[in-house]
């Protein structure tokens, strides 16, 4: 099987020769040690050297305010959307908005102006064709809506003034639907899957009640999933944390793969997930980054991968439980993860 | 339903305007400000915290309840000063250096307030020494550190080592928390208490401060 066949079989929960595996997007500070360990010079070479089944592609976005699509909105109105410092809880420009008219002053960016179609084609074309070409769409409308008000104000508005929350969310979803369409059109036929998502979970449970997730997040999720499906793309939906209670809702809107299995979060034990949802959706993740990958030995990591392969003979993409591998993860543990995942038993 | 009970119920529903008006009414009716505080506002906040801990309510519900508590406190505080109400203790809190996660830390702040603490919130990305400087400056009882990343957890140990170097380790109760923190890490770095959630943090903080004070 090549990477693509392996991925599609995983999504359909059909037999695989060995599980697909995804490196994720190592943090910039984690990259130098990984490059050295594998004797490579850049991320492109690293992906090939580890034998990643995936090849992530980011949407090009260049506006006067931002050079990444996940930082497209200048909520602080200072023309300096520094992705590093976006913490969601800082007050955003809609902090005091009460009526829908109070949103009028904001200039919504037009994605058509800032996404270069040729650059989309160049990036997608540069990805190896035998890999799973994964568009990193994010389209994190919940997190963006939180940032637009300031997270605490946004969450309180969900209770006290839901109309204003929804009005902003809708604008943001429209932005992403338009942006994604540009990328998908440019990609035609050359993209296999996309990653979309929002962080909804904490270590111990959801951040919002399941009812609120259903009212405020799932409808937008549905639009984004349907759009991707209309282009024949598989959807990997991302949310960190403990999200088991809303996995049925993600399944309901057609999500193909739930990412990540954040292994130590409450209710996210791989075995339980397999029992509850294993015949309805596939997963990605499972190799814990909060203890095992940081403090464990390569042997411990291999043992975990073996265990995951036993629980999920198919239906699981082996990957760290957070895509942003941090600099405290020894590269030898990443190598162990891939070595064990790539063994054909 | 009594006025105090009504304050408590509106607080639990996060109705800031009602809470504010009812606290004013209670003061106008000459109810004891300490009773309004403890039985109207603080105990209601603890009920919300306990429900949050049990996943019966979630972050938004806690936030609106805290907003309602603060609205009530804004009316009540001048009176509390008049009657000489002392806080349970003083706590310095912040998210450790290199870490920007603050939702959990902010909930801990709210619950500590709900337990009657005076809070000095240093925000995020706090240098280990700054916790100690602040604690010394305000005469704190507790230092609370929050970390959500495995890469920033070691900063907790740095702060504790710094306390030892300055000969202040026994002067302060050190509490730590955040997603990757657990009991064994707490023991390993020599912190005093770890709790997995904000409501328990407030309960433990109150208990140990009162015990420490009683022990003189
Ligand atoms: C929301 C979130 C974010 C938001 C933060 C918004 C904000 N202003 O806080 C954003 C998007 C900005 C973010 C950024 C990042 N994040 Co983040 N994030 C999360 C997430 C999904 C939820 C955290 C949260 O707010 N929970 C809700 C609150 C209520 O819970 P809590 O914080 O745990 O607090 C409770 C208890 O822990 C306790 N508590 C908290 N503090 C204290 C203190 C004391 C003294 C006590 C007693 C108790 C206590 O009480 C609280 C209430 O009960 C977690 C997932 C998770 N499992 O936690 C990842 C997570 C923490 N993030 C992670 C990562 C990797 C990152 C980034 C590095 C990603 C990246 N490359 O951009 C950056 C780092 C930025 C930085 N320098 O800090 C990883 C960390 C993995 C690791 N190795 O440790 C996690 C675990 C996700 C995962 N899948 O692995 N993140």
Short mmCIF file of C-alpha atoms in Angstrom, two decimals, chain B:
data_model
loop_
_atom_site.label_atom_id
_atom_site.label_comp_id
_atom_site.label_asym_id
_atom_site.label_seq_id
_atom_site.Cartn_x
_atom_site.Cartn_y
_atom_site.Cartn_z
CA UNK B 1 -37.54 33.16 49.71
CA UNK B 2 -35.21 35.32 51.81
CA UNK B 3 -33.20 38.09 50.23
CA UNK B 4 -29.88 36.35 50.83
CA UNK B 5 -31.18 33.18 49.22
CA UNK B 6 -32.40 35.21 46.26
CA UNK B 7 -28.97 36.79 45.82
CA UNK B 8 -27.42 33.35 45.85
CA UNK B 9 -29.80 32.00 43.22
CA UNK B 10 -29.37 34.94 40.85
CA UNK B 11 -25.62 34.68 41.24
CA UNK B 12 -25.69 31.03 40.30
CA UNK B 13 -27.62 31.98 37.16
CA UNK B 14 -25.08 34.68 36.36
CA UNK B 15 -27.53 37.56 36.54
CA UNK B 16 -25.24 40.46 37.41
CA UNK B 17 -27.86 43.23 37.34
CA UNK B 18 -30.22 41.38 39.66
CA UNK B 19 -27.43 40.52 42.07
CA UNK B 20 -26.24 44.10 42.21
CA UNK B 21 -29.75 45.45 42.84
CA UNK B 22 -30.50 42.83 45.50
CA UNK B 23 -27.24 43.44 47.35
CA UNK B 24 -28.12 47.14 47.42
CA UNK B 25 -31.59 46.26 48.71
CA UNK B 26 -30.10 44.02 51.38
CA UNK B 27 -27.83 46.83 52.53
CA UNK B 28 -30.77 49.24 52.55
CA UNK B 29 -32.64 46.77 54.74
CA UNK B 30 -29.64 46.77 57.09
CA UNK B 31 -28.71 43.13 56.65
CA UNK B 32 -25.26 42.25 57.95
CA UNK B 33 -22.71 42.89 55.16
CA UNK B 34 -20.72 39.83 56.21
CA UNK B 35 -23.79 37.66 55.90
CA UNK B 36 -24.54 39.10 52.46
CA UNK B 37 -20.95 38.33 51.49
CA UNK B 38 -20.62 34.85 52.88
CA UNK B 39 -24.12 33.43 52.50
CA UNK B 40 -25.25 35.44 49.48
CA UNK B 41 -22.22 35.80 47.25
CA UNK B 42 -19.34 33.53 48.23
CA UNK B 43 -21.21 30.37 49.02
CA UNK B 44 -23.11 30.71 45.74
CA UNK B 45 -19.82 30.98 43.85
CA UNK B 46 -18.59 27.85 45.59
CA UNK B 47 -21.74 26.00 44.50
CA UNK B 48 -21.02 26.99 40.90
CA UNK B 49 -17.38 25.93 41.29
CA UNK B 50 -18.41 22.52 42.58
CA UNK B 51 -20.81 22.03 39.68
CA UNK B 52 -18.00 22.99 37.31
CA UNK B 53 -15.70 20.47 38.93
CA UNK B 54 -18.36 17.80 38.40
CA UNK B 55 -18.86 18.81 34.74
CA UNK B 56 -22.44 19.87 35.46
CA UNK B 57 -21.71 23.41 34.27
CA UNK B 58 -18.87 24.64 32.06
CA UNK B 59 -16.59 27.65 31.61
CA UNK B 60 -19.25 30.13 30.33
CA UNK B 61 -21.53 29.48 33.31
CA UNK B 62 -18.65 30.03 35.74
CA UNK B 63 -17.70 33.27 34.00
CA UNK B 64 -21.19 34.79 34.18
CA UNK B 65 -21.49 33.73 37.82
CA UNK B 66 -18.15 35.39 38.59
CA UNK B 67 -19.28 38.53 36.80
CA UNK B 68 -22.41 38.56 38.96
CA UNK B 69 -20.31 38.03 42.09
CA UNK B 70 -18.10 40.96 41.14
CA UNK B 71 -21.15 43.14 40.49
CA UNK B 72 -22.42 42.33 43.99
CA UNK B 73 -19.00 42.88 45.52
CA UNK B 74 -18.68 46.32 43.93
CA UNK B 75 -21.71 47.46 45.93
CA UNK B 76 -20.75 45.58 49.06
CA UNK B 77 -17.05 46.34 49.35
CA UNK B 78 -17.28 49.87 50.82
CA UNK B 79 -19.51 48.46 53.59
CA UNK B 80 -17.16 45.56 54.22
CA UNK B 81 -14.31 48.00 54.72
CA UNK B 82 -16.48 49.97 57.17
CA UNK B 83 -17.21 46.91 59.28
CA UNK B 84 -13.56 45.83 59.08
CA UNK B 85 -14.06 42.54 57.27
CA UNK B 86 -10.73 40.79 56.76
CA UNK B 87 -10.03 38.59 53.75
CA UNK B 88 -9.38 34.91 54.44
CA UNK B 89 -5.88 35.45 53.11
CA UNK B 90 -3.87 36.90 50.29
CA UNK B 91 -2.87 34.98 47.19
CA UNK B 92 -0.42 35.84 44.45
CA UNK B 93 -1.18 34.02 41.21
CA UNK B 94 0.02 33.85 37.63
CA UNK B 95 0.80 31.62 34.65
CA UNK B 96 4.48 30.68 34.52
CA UNK B 97 7.11 32.13 32.23
CA UNK B 98 6.81 31.13 28.57
CA UNK B 99 3.19 30.10 28.98
CA UNK B 100 0.24 32.16 27.74
CA UNK B 101 -2.63 29.87 28.74
CA UNK B 102 -4.77 31.76 31.22
CA UNK B 103 -8.35 30.53 31.06
CA UNK B 104 -7.78 28.04 33.88
CA UNK B 105 -5.72 30.50 35.90
CA UNK B 106 -8.52 33.06 35.62
CA UNK B 107 -11.03 30.52 36.89
CA UNK B 108 -8.78 29.82 39.85
CA UNK B 109 -8.72 33.58 40.53
CA UNK B 110 -12.53 33.65 40.51
CA UNK B 111 -12.83 30.69 42.84
CA UNK B 112 -10.22 32.04 45.26
CA UNK B 113 -12.17 35.28 45.34
CA UNK B 114 -15.25 33.18 45.98
CA UNK B 115 -13.46 31.65 48.96
CA UNK B 116 -12.79 35.11 50.35
CA UNK B 117 -9.19 35.66 49.28
CA UNK B 118 -7.64 38.94 48.22
CA UNK B 119 -6.00 38.26 44.87
CA UNK B 120 -2.90 39.65 43.20
CA UNK B 121 -3.05 38.42 39.61
CA UNK B 122 0.26 38.74 37.78
CA UNK B 123 -1.20 37.61 34.45
CA UNK B 124 0.71 35.30 32.10
CA UNK B 125 4.39 34.68 31.29
CA UNK B 126 5.46 35.44 34.86
CA UNK B 127 9.14 35.29 35.79
CA UNK B 128 9.71 32.94 38.77
CA UNK B 129 11.22 35.72 40.89
CA UNK B 130 8.30 38.05 40.25
CA UNK B 131 5.87 35.80 42.15
CA UNK B 132 8.13 36.06 45.17
CA UNK B 133 8.71 39.80 44.88
CA UNK B 134 4.97 40.36 44.75
CA UNK B 135 4.28 37.99 47.64
CA UNK B 136 6.84 39.84 49.76
CA UNK B 137 5.42 43.21 48.76
CA UNK B 138 1.80 42.44 49.67
CA UNK B 139 2.38 40.02 52.54
CA UNK B 140 0.78 37.08 50.77
CA UNK B 141 -0.06 33.70 52.31
CA UNK B 142 -0.10 31.67 49.12
CA UNK B 143 1.73 31.60 45.80
CA UNK B 144 -0.28 29.93 43.02
CA UNK B 145 1.32 28.94 39.73
CA UNK B 146 -0.44 27.68 36.63
CA UNK B 147 1.29 25.87 33.72
CA UNK B 148 -0.37 24.22 30.72
CA UNK B 149 2.74 23.13 28.85
CA UNK B 150 5.27 20.43 29.65
CA UNK B 151 7.92 22.88 28.44
CA UNK B 152 6.98 25.49 31.05
CA UNK B 153 6.30 23.25 34.07
CA UNK B 154 10.00 23.40 35.12
CA UNK B 155 9.50 27.12 35.85
CA UNK B 156 7.49 26.06 38.90
CA UNK B 157 10.52 24.34 40.27
CA UNK B 158 12.64 27.42 39.50
CA UNK B 159 10.32 29.52 41.65
CA UNK B 160 10.49 27.05 44.52
CA UNK B 161 14.30 26.91 44.31
CA UNK B 162 14.35 30.70 44.26
CA UNK B 163 12.20 30.75 47.40
CA UNK B 164 14.67 28.43 49.11
CA UNK B 165 17.67 30.53 48.07
CA UNK B 166 16.01 33.59 49.52
CA UNK B 167 15.24 31.73 52.75
CA UNK B 168 11.50 32.17 52.24
CA UNK B 169 10.34 28.64 51.46
CA UNK B 170 8.44 28.12 54.72
CA UNK B 171 6.90 31.55 54.65
CA UNK B 172 4.57 30.73 51.73
CA UNK B 173 2.19 27.96 50.82
CA UNK B 174 2.92 27.02 47.20
CA UNK B 175 0.08 25.64 45.09
CA UNK B 176 0.44 24.48 41.51
CA UNK B 177 -1.92 23.34 38.78
CA UNK B 178 -2.74 23.19 35.08
CA UNK B 179 -3.37 20.39 32.57
CA UNK B 180 -0.04 18.48 32.68
CA UNK B 181 0.55 18.91 36.43
CA UNK B 182 -0.18 16.04 38.81
CA UNK B 183 0.53 14.87 42.34
CA UNK B 184 3.81 13.19 41.56
CA UNK B 185 5.13 16.33 39.83
CA UNK B 186 4.00 18.34 42.84
CA UNK B 187 6.00 16.10 45.12
CA UNK B 188 8.99 16.04 42.80
CA UNK B 189 9.36 19.84 42.68
CA UNK B 190 8.52 20.30 46.33
CA UNK B 191 5.34 22.33 46.00
CA UNK B 192 2.84 22.10 48.86
CA UNK B 193 -0.40 21.31 47.03
CA UNK B 194 -1.69 20.36 43.61
CA UNK B 195 -5.37 20.23 42.80
CA UNK B 196 -6.91 19.27 39.47
CA UNK B 197 -9.56 22.00 39.43
CA UNK B 198 -10.28 25.53 40.59
CA UNK B 199 -13.00 24.78 43.16
CA UNK B 200 -10.80 22.28 44.99
CA UNK B 201 -7.91 24.75 44.82
CA UNK B 202 -10.05 27.34 46.63
CA UNK B 203 -11.20 24.82 49.25
CA UNK B 204 -7.69 23.61 49.96
CA UNK B 205 -6.27 27.14 49.98
CA UNK B 206 -8.80 28.29 52.54
CA UNK B 207 -8.32 25.25 54.73
CA UNK B 208 -4.53 25.38 54.82
CA UNK B 209 -4.33 29.13 55.35
CA UNK B 210 -6.70 28.91 58.29
CA UNK B 211 -4.76 25.93 59.69
CA UNK B 212 -1.44 27.69 59.28
CA UNK B 213 -2.81 30.76 61.01
CA UNK B 214 -4.26 28.71 63.87
CA UNK B 215 -0.89 26.99 64.32
CA UNK B 216 0.56 30.51 64.67
#
